[in-house]
PDB file of C-alpha atoms in Angstrom:
ATOM      1  CA  MET T   1      80.291 129.987  73.050  1.00  0.00           C
ATOM      2  CA  SER T   2      77.294 127.682  72.675  1.00  0.00           C
ATOM      3  CA  TYR T   3      75.165 127.019  69.589  1.00  0.00           C
ATOM      4  CA  ILE T   4      72.363 124.649  68.677  1.00  0.00           C
ATOM      5  CA  PHE T   5      72.281 124.299  64.911  1.00  0.00           C
ATOM      6  CA  GLU T   6      69.298 123.313  62.829  1.00  0.00           C
ATOM      7  CA  ARG T   7      70.923 120.679  60.668  1.00  0.00           C
ATOM      8  CA  LYS T   8      73.431 117.981  61.491  1.00  0.00           C
ATOM      9  CA  GLY T   9      75.372 118.592  58.291  1.00  0.00           C
ATOM     10  CA  ILE T  10      75.720 122.350  58.971  1.00  0.00           C
ATOM     11  CA  LEU T  11      76.744 121.642  62.577  1.00  0.00           C
ATOM     12  CA  LYS T  12      79.509 119.307  61.464  1.00  0.00           C
ATOM     13  CA  LEU T  13      80.904 121.864  58.983  1.00  0.00           C
ATOM     14  CA  LEU T  14      80.864 124.631  61.564  1.00  0.00           C
ATOM     15  CA  VAL T  15      82.461 122.501  64.277  1.00  0.00           C
ATOM     16  CA  LEU T  16      85.166 121.403  61.843  1.00  0.00           C
ATOM     17  CA  GLY T  17      85.652 124.997  60.778  1.00  0.00           C
ATOM     18  CA  ILE T  18      86.470 125.951  64.355  1.00  0.00           C
ATOM     19  CA  LEU T  19      89.048 123.208  64.747  1.00  0.00           C
ATOM     20  CA  LEU T  20      92.717 123.827  64.165  1.00  0.00           C
ATOM     21  CA  VAL T  21      94.709 121.363  61.988  1.00  0.00           C
ATOM     22  CA  LEU T  22      94.300 117.906  63.471  1.00  0.00           C
ATOM     23  CA  PHE T  23      97.575 116.128  64.130  1.00  0.00           C
ATOM     24  CA  PRO T  24      97.694 112.310  64.466  1.00  0.00           C
ATOM     25  CA  TYR T  25      99.145 110.923  67.666  1.00  0.00           C
ATOM     26  CA  THR T  26      99.160 107.709  69.667  1.00  0.00           C
ATOM     27  CA  THR T  27      96.629 107.127  72.424  1.00  0.00           C
ATOM     28  CA  MET T  28      98.088 107.068  75.923  1.00  0.00           C
ATOM     29  CA  ALA T  29      95.516 104.745  77.442  1.00  0.00           C
ATOM     30  CA  THR T  30      96.445 101.701  75.362  1.00  0.00           C
ATOM     31  CA  ASP T  31     100.220 102.170  75.077  1.00  0.00           C
ATOM     32  CA  LYS T  32     101.379 101.756  78.648  1.00  0.00           C
ATOM     33  CA  LYS T  33     103.262  98.628  79.610  1.00  0.00           C
ATOM     34  CA  ARG T  34     101.003  96.195  81.441  1.00  0.00           C
ATOM     35  CA  ASN T  35     102.065  93.895  84.246  1.00  0.00           C
ATOM     36  CA  THR T  36     101.576  90.339  83.052  1.00  0.00           C
ATOM     37  CA  LEU T  37     100.954  89.169  86.600  1.00  0.00           C
ATOM     38  CA  TYR T  38      98.057  91.549  86.812  1.00  0.00           C
ATOM     39  CA  ASP T  39      96.719  90.370  83.479  1.00  0.00           C
ATOM     40  CA  ASP T  40      96.917  86.780  84.606  1.00  0.00           C
ATOM     41  CA  TYR T  41      95.064  87.597  87.837  1.00  0.00           C
ATOM     42  CA  ILE T  42      92.332  89.361  85.900  1.00  0.00           C
ATOM     43  CA  GLU T  43      91.944  86.491  83.502  1.00  0.00           C
ATOM     44  CA  LYS T  44      91.733  84.010  86.335  1.00  0.00           C
ATOM     45  CA  TYR T  45      89.136  85.816  88.425  1.00  0.00           C
ATOM     46  CA  LYS T  46      87.126  87.989  85.998  1.00  0.00           C
ATOM     47  CA  ASP T  47      84.309  85.472  85.653  1.00  0.00           C
ATOM     48  CA  LEU T  48      84.070  85.098  89.421  1.00  0.00           C
ATOM     49  CA  ALA T  49      83.933  88.867  89.818  1.00  0.00           C
ATOM     50  CA  ILE T  50      81.163  89.109  87.203  1.00  0.00           C
ATOM     51  CA  SER T  51      79.112  86.338  88.895  1.00  0.00           C
ATOM     52  CA  HIS T  52      79.350  88.139  92.229  1.00  0.00           C
ATOM     53  CA  MET T  53      78.329  91.387  90.538  1.00  0.00           C
ATOM     54  CA  LYS T  54      75.124  89.730  89.335  1.00  0.00           C
ATOM     55  CA  LYS T  55      74.449  88.272  92.774  1.00  0.00           C
ATOM     56  CA  TYR T  56      75.492  91.089  95.116  1.00  0.00           C
ATOM     57  CA  ARG T  57      75.579  94.224  92.894  1.00  0.00           C
ATOM     58  CA  VAL T  58      79.225  94.999  93.578  1.00  0.00           C
ATOM     59  CA  PRO T  59      80.844  96.180  90.315  1.00  0.00           C
ATOM     60  CA  ALA T  60      83.191  93.569  88.856  1.00  0.00           C
ATOM     61  CA  SER T  61      85.730  96.338  88.176  1.00  0.00           C
ATOM     62  CA  ILE T  62      85.852  97.271  91.866  1.00  0.00           C
ATOM     63  CA  THR T  63      86.175  93.649  92.978  1.00  0.00           C
ATOM     64  CA  LEU T  64      89.037  92.994  90.558  1.00  0.00           C
ATOM     65  CA  ALA T  65      90.822  96.258  91.366  1.00  0.00           C
ATOM     66  CA  GLN T  66      90.562  95.673  95.093  1.00  0.00           C
ATOM     67  CA  GLY T  67      91.797  92.120  94.612  1.00  0.00           C
ATOM     68  CA  LEU T  68      94.801  93.319  92.609  1.00  0.00           C
ATOM     69  CA  LEU T  69      95.623  96.027  95.086  1.00  0.00           C
ATOM     70  CA  GLU T  70      95.029  94.195  98.375  1.00  0.00           C
ATOM     71  CA  SER T  71      96.573  90.885  97.343  1.00  0.00           C
ATOM     72  CA  GLY T  72      99.422  92.032  95.083  1.00  0.00           C
ATOM     73  CA  ALA T  73      97.716  90.077  92.254  1.00  0.00           C
ATOM     74  CA  GLY T  74      97.396  87.092  94.553  1.00  0.00           C
ATOM     75  CA  ARG T  75     101.078  87.000  95.555  1.00  0.00           C
ATOM     76  CA  SER T  76     101.219  88.863  98.861  1.00  0.00           C
ATOM     77  CA  SER T  77     102.317  86.955 101.941  1.00  0.00           C
ATOM     78  CA  LEU T  78      98.872  87.353 103.555  1.00  0.00           C
ATOM     79  CA  THR T  79      97.088  86.037 100.480  1.00  0.00           C
ATOM     80  CA  VAL T  80      99.421  83.040 100.069  1.00  0.00           C
ATOM     81  CA  ARG T  81      98.987  82.153 103.752  1.00  0.00           C
ATOM     82  CA  SER T  82      95.240  82.713 104.011  1.00  0.00           C
ATOM     83  CA  ASN T  83      93.587  83.040 100.569  1.00  0.00           C
ATOM     84  CA  ASN T  84      92.551  86.485 101.759  1.00  0.00           C
ATOM     85  CA  HIS T  85      92.403  88.564  98.569  1.00  0.00           C
ATOM     86  CA  PHE T  86      90.835  91.710 100.032  1.00  0.00           C
ATOM     87  CA  GLY T  87      92.627  92.368 103.312  1.00  0.00           C
ATOM     88  CA  ILE T  88      89.490  91.848 105.356  1.00  0.00           C
ATOM     89  CA  LYS T  89      90.266  91.717 109.074  1.00  0.00           C
ATOM     90  CA  CYS T  90      88.563  89.457 111.597  1.00  0.00           C
ATOM     91  CA  HIS T  91      86.264  92.084 113.159  1.00  0.00           C
ATOM     92  CA  ASN T  92      83.701  91.163 115.742  1.00  0.00           C
ATOM     93  CA  GLY T  93      81.644  88.132 114.971  1.00  0.00           C
ATOM     94  CA  TRP T  94      84.137  86.358 112.670  1.00  0.00           C
ATOM     95  CA  LYS T  95      84.073  82.633 113.599  1.00  0.00           C
ATOM     96  CA  GLY T  96      86.245  81.226 110.852  1.00  0.00           C
ATOM     97  CA  GLU T  97      90.024  80.612 110.842  1.00  0.00           C
ATOM     98  CA  SER T  98      92.401  83.521 111.042  1.00  0.00           C
ATOM     99  CA  VAL T  99      96.021  84.570 110.668  1.00  0.00           C
ATOM    100  CA  ILE T 100      98.111  87.249 112.292  1.00  0.00           C
ATOM    101  CA  ALA T 101      99.941  89.795 110.129  1.00  0.00           C
ATOM    102  CA  ALA T 102     101.295  93.318 110.467  1.00  0.00           C
ATOM    103  CA  ASP T 103      99.103  96.164 109.224  1.00  0.00           C
ATOM    104  CA  ASP T 104      97.857  99.010 111.382  1.00  0.00           C
ATOM    105  CA  THR T 105      99.494  97.160 114.288  1.00  0.00           C
ATOM    106  CA  PRO T 106     102.162  94.439 114.294  1.00  0.00           C
ATOM    107  CA  ASN T 107      99.568  91.783 115.180  1.00  0.00           C
ATOM    108  CA  ASP T 108      96.366  92.401 113.287  1.00  0.00           C
ATOM    109  CA  CYS T 109      93.943  89.554 112.851  1.00  0.00           C
ATOM    110  CA  PHE T 110      92.889  88.707 109.281  1.00  0.00           C
ATOM    111  CA  ARG T 111      90.289  86.245 108.035  1.00  0.00           C
ATOM    112  CA  LYS T 112      91.524  82.966 106.496  1.00  0.00           C
ATOM    113  CA  TYR T 113      89.684  81.059 103.772  1.00  0.00           C
ATOM    114  CA  LYS T 114      89.953  77.537 102.372  1.00  0.00           C
ATOM    115  CA  LYS T 115      90.057  78.850  98.801  1.00  0.00           C
ATOM    116  CA  ALA T 116      90.084  82.102  96.859  1.00  0.00           C
ATOM    117  CA  GLU T 117      86.434  81.730  95.874  1.00  0.00           C
ATOM    118  CA  ASP T 118      85.457  81.946  99.524  1.00  0.00           C
ATOM    119  CA  SER T 119      87.368  85.201  99.875  1.00  0.00           C
ATOM    120  CA  PHE T 120      85.566  86.731  96.857  1.00  0.00           C
ATOM    121  CA  ASP T 121      82.230  85.702  98.270  1.00  0.00           C
ATOM    122  CA  ASP T 122      82.963  87.049 101.731  1.00  0.00           C
ATOM    123  CA  HIS T 123      84.145  90.347 100.197  1.00  0.00           C
ATOM    124  CA  SER T 124      80.833  90.792  98.357  1.00  0.00           C
ATOM    125  CA  ARG T 125      78.803  89.946 101.437  1.00  0.00           C
ATOM    126  CA  PHE T 126      81.050  92.161 103.618  1.00  0.00           C
ATOM    127  CA  LEU T 127      80.233  95.165 101.440  1.00  0.00           C
ATOM    128  CA  SER T 128      76.536  94.393 100.913  1.00  0.00           C
ATOM    129  CA  GLU T 129      75.788  93.627 104.553  1.00  0.00           C
ATOM    130  CA  LYS T 130      77.731  96.453 106.260  1.00  0.00           C
ATOM    131  CA  ASN T 131      75.609  99.539 106.815  1.00  0.00           C
ATOM    132  CA  ARG T 132      78.504 101.934 106.219  1.00  0.00           C
ATOM    133  CA  TYR T 133      78.692 100.806 102.583  1.00  0.00           C
ATOM    134  CA  SER T 134      74.910 100.882 101.948  1.00  0.00           C
ATOM    135  CA  GLN T 135      74.959 104.165 100.037  1.00  0.00           C
ATOM    136  CA  LEU T 136      77.257 102.672  97.418  1.00  0.00           C
ATOM    137  CA  PHE T 137      74.480 100.370  96.248  1.00  0.00           C
ATOM    138  CA  SER T 138      72.410 103.323  95.107  1.00  0.00           C
ATOM    139  CA  LEU T 139      75.097 104.096  92.487  1.00  0.00           C
ATOM    140  CA  ASP T 140      74.974 102.832  88.926  1.00  0.00           C
ATOM    141  CA  ILE T 141      76.808  99.579  88.567  1.00  0.00           C
ATOM    142  CA  THR T 142      79.107 101.258  86.034  1.00  0.00           C
ATOM    143  CA  ASP T 143      80.015 104.163  88.297  1.00  0.00           C
ATOM    144  CA  TYR T 144      83.402 102.807  89.365  1.00  0.00           C
ATOM    145  CA  LYS T 145      84.683 106.284  90.297  1.00  0.00           C
ATOM    146  CA  GLY T 146      81.771 106.779  92.713  1.00  0.00           C
ATOM    147  CA  TRP T 147      82.362 103.343  94.212  1.00  0.00           C
ATOM    148  CA  ALA T 148      86.102 103.986  94.634  1.00  0.00           C
ATOM    149  CA  ARG T 149      85.493 107.297  96.362  1.00  0.00           C
ATOM    150  CA  GLY T 150      82.763 105.770  98.537  1.00  0.00           C
ATOM    151  CA  LEU T 151      85.001 102.910  99.720  1.00  0.00           C
ATOM    152  CA  GLN T 152      87.701 105.334 100.812  1.00  0.00           C
ATOM    153  CA  GLN T 153      85.226 107.712 102.512  1.00  0.00           C
ATOM    154  CA  ALA T 154      83.546 104.821 104.305  1.00  0.00           C
ATOM    155  CA  GLY T 155      86.934 103.756 105.724  1.00  0.00           C
ATOM    156  CA  TYR T 156      87.650 100.547 103.835  1.00  0.00           C
ATOM    157  CA  ALA T 157      91.365 101.530 103.902  1.00  0.00           C
ATOM    158  CA  THR T 158      93.361 104.274 105.623  1.00  0.00           C
ATOM    159  CA  ASP T 159      95.436 105.005 102.508  1.00  0.00           C
ATOM    160  CA  ARG T 160      94.622 108.545 101.381  1.00  0.00           C
ATOM    161  CA  ALA T 161      95.234 107.470  97.752  1.00  0.00           C
ATOM    162  CA  TYR T 162      93.072 104.348  97.962  1.00  0.00           C
ATOM    163  CA  ALA T 163      90.269 105.557  95.654  1.00  0.00           C
ATOM    164  CA  ASN T 164      92.744 106.957  93.146  1.00  0.00           C
ATOM    165  CA  LYS T 165      94.742 103.706  93.100  1.00  0.00           C
ATOM    166  CA  LEU T 166      91.584 101.714  92.384  1.00  0.00           C
ATOM    167  CA  ILE T 167      90.587 104.118  89.574  1.00  0.00           C
ATOM    168  CA  LYS T 168      94.029 103.892  88.026  1.00  0.00           C
ATOM    169  CA  LEU T 169      93.949 100.088  87.991  1.00  0.00           C
ATOM    170  CA  ILE T 170      90.429 100.082  86.526  1.00  0.00           C
ATOM    171  CA  GLU T 171      91.421 102.465  83.726  1.00  0.00           C
ATOM    172  CA  ASP T 172      94.904 101.078  83.042  1.00  0.00           C
ATOM    173  CA  TYR T 173      93.583  97.492  82.777  1.00  0.00           C
ATOM    174  CA  GLU T 174      90.200  98.382  81.289  1.00  0.00           C
ATOM    175  CA  LEU T 175      88.358  96.609  84.068  1.00  0.00           C
ATOM    176  CA  TYR T 176      85.274  98.822  83.491  1.00  0.00           C
ATOM    177  CA  LYS T 177      84.360  96.610  80.545  1.00  0.00           C
ATOM    178  CA  TYR T 178      83.381  93.811  82.933  1.00  0.00           C
ATOM    179  CA  ASP T 179      80.769  95.990  84.568  1.00  0.00           C
ATOM    180  CA  GLN T 180      78.804  95.909  81.288  1.00  0.00           C
ATOM    181  CA  LYS T 181      78.596  92.069  81.185  1.00  0.00           C
ATOM    182  CA  GLY T 182      75.644  91.743  83.473  1.00  0.00           C
ATOM    183  CA  GLY T 183      73.958  92.790  86.665  1.00  0.00           C
ATOM    184  CA  GLY T 184      73.378  96.420  85.890  1.00  0.00           C
ATOM    185  CA  LYS T 185      72.432  99.011  83.321  1.00  0.00           C
ATOM    186  CA  ARG T 186      74.330  98.568  80.066  1.00  0.00           C
ATOM    187  CA  HIS T 187      75.132 101.357  77.659  1.00  0.00           C
ATOM    188  CA  VAL T 188      72.725 100.020  75.029  1.00  0.00           C
ATOM    189  CA  GLU T 189      69.907  99.879  77.576  1.00  0.00           C
ATOM    190  CA  ARG T 190      70.377 103.506  78.545  1.00  0.00           C
ATOM    191  CA  GLU T 191      70.481 104.505  74.875  1.00  0.00           C
ATOM    192  CA  ASP T 192      67.146 102.818  74.315  1.00  0.00           C
ATOM    193  CA  ILE T 193      65.420 105.140  76.842  1.00  0.00           C
ATOM    194  CA  GLN T 194      67.182 108.357  75.903  1.00  0.00           C
ATOM    195  CA  ILE T 195      65.032 111.392  75.133  1.00  0.00           C
ATOM    196  CA  VAL T 196      66.282 112.330  71.681  1.00  0.00           C
ATOM    197  CA  SER T 197      65.920 115.844  70.322  1.00  0.00           C
ATOM    198  CA  PRO T 198      63.633 116.378  67.345  1.00  0.00           C
ATOM    199  CA  VAL T 199      64.917 115.231  63.991  1.00  0.00           C
ATOM    200  CA  SER T 200      64.907 118.823  62.680  1.00  0.00           C
ATOM    201  CA  THR T 201      67.500 119.691  65.317  1.00  0.00           C
ATOM    202  CA  GLY T 202      69.603 116.607  64.679  1.00  0.00           C
ATOM    203  CA  VAL T 203      71.849 116.910  67.760  1.00  0.00           C
ATOM    204  CA  ARG T 204      71.601 116.501  71.554  1.00  0.00           C
ATOM    205  CA  HIS T 205      74.823 118.237  72.574  1.00  0.00           C
ATOM    206  CA  THR T 206      75.963 121.841  72.486  1.00  0.00           C
ATOM    207  CA  PRO T 207      79.562 122.400  71.332  1.00  0.00           C
ATOM    208  CA  TYR T 208      81.605 124.769  73.460  1.00  0.00           C
ATOM    209  CA  LYS T 209      85.036 126.359  72.951  1.00  0.00           C
ATOM    210  CA  THR T 210      87.302 127.126  75.867  1.00  0.00           C
ATOM    211  CA  ASN T 211      91.029 127.724  75.864  1.00  0.00           C
ATOM    212  CA  GLY T 212      91.125 127.112  72.129  1.00  0.00           C
ATOM    213  CA  LEU T 213      89.625 123.630  72.329  1.00  0.00           C
ATOM    214  CA  VAL T 214      86.168 122.574  71.060  1.00  0.00           C
ATOM    215  CA  TYR T 215      84.302 120.043  73.188  1.00  0.00           C
ATOM    216  CA  VAL T 216      80.912 118.793  74.312  1.00  0.00           C
ATOM    217  CA  ILE T 217      79.755 117.730  77.784  1.00  0.00           C
ATOM    218  CA  ALA T 218      78.606 114.111  78.261  1.00  0.00           C
ATOM    219  CA  GLN T 219      75.037 113.407  79.220  1.00  0.00           C
ATOM    220  CA  SER T 220      73.631 110.332  80.883  1.00  0.00           C
ATOM    221  CA  GLY T 221      73.813 107.334  78.565  1.00  0.00           C
ATOM    222  CA  ASP T 222      76.376 108.759  76.192  1.00  0.00           C
ATOM    223  CA  THR T 223      79.151 106.645  74.640  1.00  0.00           C
ATOM    224  CA  TYR T 224      82.017 107.697  72.424  1.00  0.00           C
ATOM    225  CA  ALA T 225      80.324 105.819  69.608  1.00  0.00           C
ATOM    226  CA  SER T 226      77.070 107.746  69.978  1.00  0.00           C
ATOM    227  CA  ILE T 227      78.814 111.126  70.103  1.00  0.00           C
ATOM    228  CA  ALA T 228      80.992 110.233  67.100  1.00  0.00           C
ATOM    229  CA  SER T 229      77.900 109.311  65.153  1.00  0.00           C
ATOM    230  CA  GLU T 230      76.046 112.484  66.228  1.00  0.00           C
ATOM    231  CA  PHE T 231      78.753 114.805  64.947  1.00  0.00           C
ATOM    232  CA  GLY T 232      79.987 112.794  61.994  1.00  0.00           C
ATOM    233  CA  PHE T 233      83.377 111.840  63.443  1.00  0.00           C
ATOM    234  CA  LYS T 234      85.082 108.462  63.047  1.00  0.00           C
ATOM    235  CA  LEU T 235      85.028 106.650  66.396  1.00  0.00           C
ATOM    236  CA  LYS T 236      88.757 105.987  66.145  1.00  0.00           C
ATOM    237  CA  ASP T 237      89.525 109.701  65.672  1.00  0.00           C
ATOM    238  CA  LEU T 238      87.331 110.855  68.559  1.00  0.00           C
ATOM    239  CA  CYS T 239      88.955 108.292  70.880  1.00  0.00           C
ATOM    240  CA  GLU T 240      92.396 109.400  69.796  1.00  0.00           C
ATOM    241  CA  TYR T 241      91.625 112.993  70.542  1.00  0.00           C
ATOM    242  CA  ASN T 242      90.547 111.957  74.068  1.00  0.00           C
ATOM    243  CA  GLU T 243      93.292 109.298  74.556  1.00  0.00           C
ATOM    244  CA  VAL T 244      90.949 106.419  75.347  1.00  0.00           C
ATOM    245  CA  PRO T 245      90.001 103.031  73.914  1.00  0.00           C
ATOM    246  CA  ALA T 246      86.667 102.791  72.077  1.00  0.00           C
ATOM    247  CA  ASP T 247      84.802 101.152  75.002  1.00  0.00           C
ATOM    248  CA  PHE T 248      85.960 103.686  77.635  1.00  0.00           C
ATOM    249  CA  PRO T 249      82.880 104.586  79.696  1.00  0.00           C
ATOM    250  CA  LEU T 250      81.531 108.101  79.852  1.00  0.00           C
ATOM    251  CA  GLN T 251      79.853 109.630  82.907  1.00  0.00           C
ATOM    252  CA  GLU T 252      77.547 112.645  82.954  1.00  0.00           C
ATOM    253  CA  GLY T 253      79.623 115.789  82.996  1.00  0.00           C
ATOM    254  CA  ASP T 254      82.746 114.359  81.307  1.00  0.00           C
ATOM    255  CA  LEU T 255      84.376 116.509  78.635  1.00  0.00           C
ATOM    256  CA  ILE T 256      84.797 115.068  75.090  1.00  0.00           C
ATOM    257  CA  TYR T 257      87.249 116.957  72.927  1.00  0.00           C
ATOM    258  CA  PHE T 258      86.864 117.316  69.172  1.00  0.00           C
ATOM    259  CA  GLN T 259      90.551 117.926  68.525  1.00  0.00           C
ATOM    260  CA  LYS T 260      94.017 117.104  69.777  1.00  0.00           C
ATOM    261  CA  LYS T 261      94.677 118.153  73.367  1.00  0.00           C
ATOM    262  CA  LYS T 262      97.511 120.518  74.230  1.00  0.00           C
ATOM    263  CA  LYS T 263     100.947 120.029  75.785  1.00  0.00           C
ATOM    264  CA  LYS T 264     100.101 122.305  78.700  1.00  0.00           C
ATOM    265  CA  ALA T 265      97.123 124.028  80.223  1.00  0.00           C
ATOM    266  CA  ASP T 266      96.285 127.549  79.173  1.00  0.00           C
ATOM    267  CA  LYS T 267      96.685 130.528  81.494  1.00  0.00           C
ATOM    268  CA  PRO T 268      95.634 131.166  84.207  1.00  0.00           C
ATOM    269  CA  TYR T 269      95.773 127.442  85.121  1.00  0.00           C
ATOM    270  CA  TYR T 270      99.226 126.826  86.600  1.00  0.00           C
ATOM    271  CA  GLU T 271      98.511 124.200  89.272  1.00  0.00           C
ATOM    272  CA  HIS T 272      95.897 121.631  90.272  1.00  0.00           C
ATOM    273  CA  VAL T 273      95.227 120.328  93.791  1.00  0.00           C
ATOM    274  CA  VAL T 274      94.329 116.664  93.611  1.00  0.00           C
ATOM    275  CA  GLN T 275      90.959 115.560  94.991  1.00  0.00           C
ATOM    276  CA  VAL T 276      89.734 112.133  96.055  1.00  0.00           C
ATOM    277  CA  GLY T 277      88.650 110.063  93.073  1.00  0.00           C
ATOM    278  CA  GLU T 278      90.906 111.786  90.484  1.00  0.00           C
ATOM    279  CA  SER T 279      93.375 110.117  88.150  1.00  0.00           C
ATOM    280  CA  MET T 280      96.062 111.660  85.953  1.00  0.00           C
ATOM    281  CA  TYR T 281      93.724 111.055  83.015  1.00  0.00           C
ATOM    282  CA  SER T 282      90.716 112.781  84.568  1.00  0.00           C
ATOM    283  CA  ILE T 283      92.917 115.776  85.522  1.00  0.00           C
ATOM    284  CA  SER T 284      94.290 115.962  81.976  1.00  0.00           C
ATOM    285  CA  GLN T 285      90.701 116.096  80.626  1.00  0.00           C
ATOM    286  CA  LEU T 286      89.778 118.984  82.887  1.00  0.00           C
ATOM    287  CA  TYR T 287      92.463 121.167  81.316  1.00  0.00           C
ATOM    288  CA  GLY T 288      92.583 119.804  77.784  1.00  0.00           C
ATOM    289  CA  MET T 289      96.113 118.643  78.365  1.00  0.00           C
ATOM    290  CA  LYS T 290      97.743 115.402  77.068  1.00  0.00           C
ATOM    291  CA  VAL T 291      98.257 112.792  79.752  1.00  0.00           C
ATOM    292  CA  GLU T 292     101.870 112.230  78.779  1.00  0.00           C
ATOM    293  CA  ASN T 293     102.690 115.893  79.239  1.00  0.00           C
ATOM    294  CA  LEU T 294     101.003 115.983  82.658  1.00  0.00           C
ATOM    295  CA  TYR T 295     103.351 113.204  83.810  1.00  0.00           C
ATOM    296  CA  LYS T 296     106.373 114.947  82.275  1.00  0.00           C
ATOM    297  CA  LYS T 297     105.570 118.362  83.734  1.00  0.00           C
ATOM    298  CA  ASN T 298     105.553 116.782  87.167  1.00  0.00           C
ATOM    299  CA  LYS T 299     108.518 114.478  86.647  1.00  0.00           C
ATOM    300  CA  LYS T 300     106.355 111.423  87.484  1.00  0.00           C
ATOM    301  CA  ASP T 301     106.533 107.959  85.929  1.00  0.00           C
ATOM    302  CA  PHE T 302     103.487 106.053  84.837  1.00  0.00           C
ATOM    303  CA  GLU T 303     103.229 104.185  88.181  1.00  0.00           C
ATOM    304  CA  TYR T 304     102.543 107.436  90.047  1.00  0.00           C
ATOM    305  CA  VAL T 305      99.137 107.699  91.664  1.00  0.00           C
ATOM    306  CA  PRO T 306      97.955 111.225  92.623  1.00  0.00           C
ATOM    307  CA  VAL T 307      97.149 111.539  96.303  1.00  0.00           C
ATOM    308  CA  GLU T 308      94.552 113.898  97.725  1.00  0.00           C
ATOM    309  CA  GLY T 309      96.238 117.217  98.404  1.00  0.00           C
ATOM    310  CA  ASP T 310      99.086 116.752  95.883  1.00  0.00           C
ATOM    311  CA  ILE T 311      99.839 119.807  93.814  1.00  0.00           C
ATOM    312  CA  LEU T 312     100.429 119.137  90.095  1.00  0.00           C
ATOM    313  CA  ARG T 313     101.968 121.581  87.646  1.00  0.00           C
ATOM    314  CA  LEU T 314      99.929 122.278  84.556  1.00  0.00           C
ATOM    315  CA  ARG T 315     102.305 124.603  82.707  1.00  0.00           C
TER     316      ARG T 315
END
């Protein structure tokens, strides 16, 4: 169903009338155990990642996630030996120092740096100067999912789960918030140029109901705060229904639920085939299913990263 109502107050009453009883529950996104080594790494290098975002237009979230993944939070053997935080190999034209380590072959050549800051700078220049990554720079600085997919598709790593691993790190450790600290469009700036519907209409979004759940579809520039305000919800409640912290970024086309999600997907959705750039959270949103239950249905622990082609049970 889809309705545009004339008054905001009437819309809120009708939406609430559709909803079933709302049960309180704990958000999944903020309750998972965090690795303190990862937190320490983020705290140590977040300002450096932000400064390179402003200079080179590489999202800080992507820089930090790649650093965490490629360097084992700065503790891998390669990183300790070479200050190489991003697994960048020598390639043709590299004239600096190098070290030999096993990767695709037993004796791959990796770049060596005097200090970590040099590795971060080389990583930003490596992405911004290589033609195969050029299309990434047409993306919004806050589009970490697009960047993660693009890095895998451009061949940054051979791991088929590379993009999904980056997305999981960015969402688990809320790295997306650093993308809003400079160098790109911020949520408030997009809100300033939104085309708002006439006051008599009062709303920009059409509520839908599918599989017993009421939701709206995010438009460019939306935030959870703006949608909560539009429909008269408390921000805390709306975030709980969608299992996210208040500053979780929305992208055009995302689903925002107005009630508690279910323990399993409705028929006829029995399975989901994982695509590049998907996370357990994004899959749970597609089917209005709680993240915790998606893990349980598939007997996976929280460290699991869905790989392209994996088949996940939904019921």
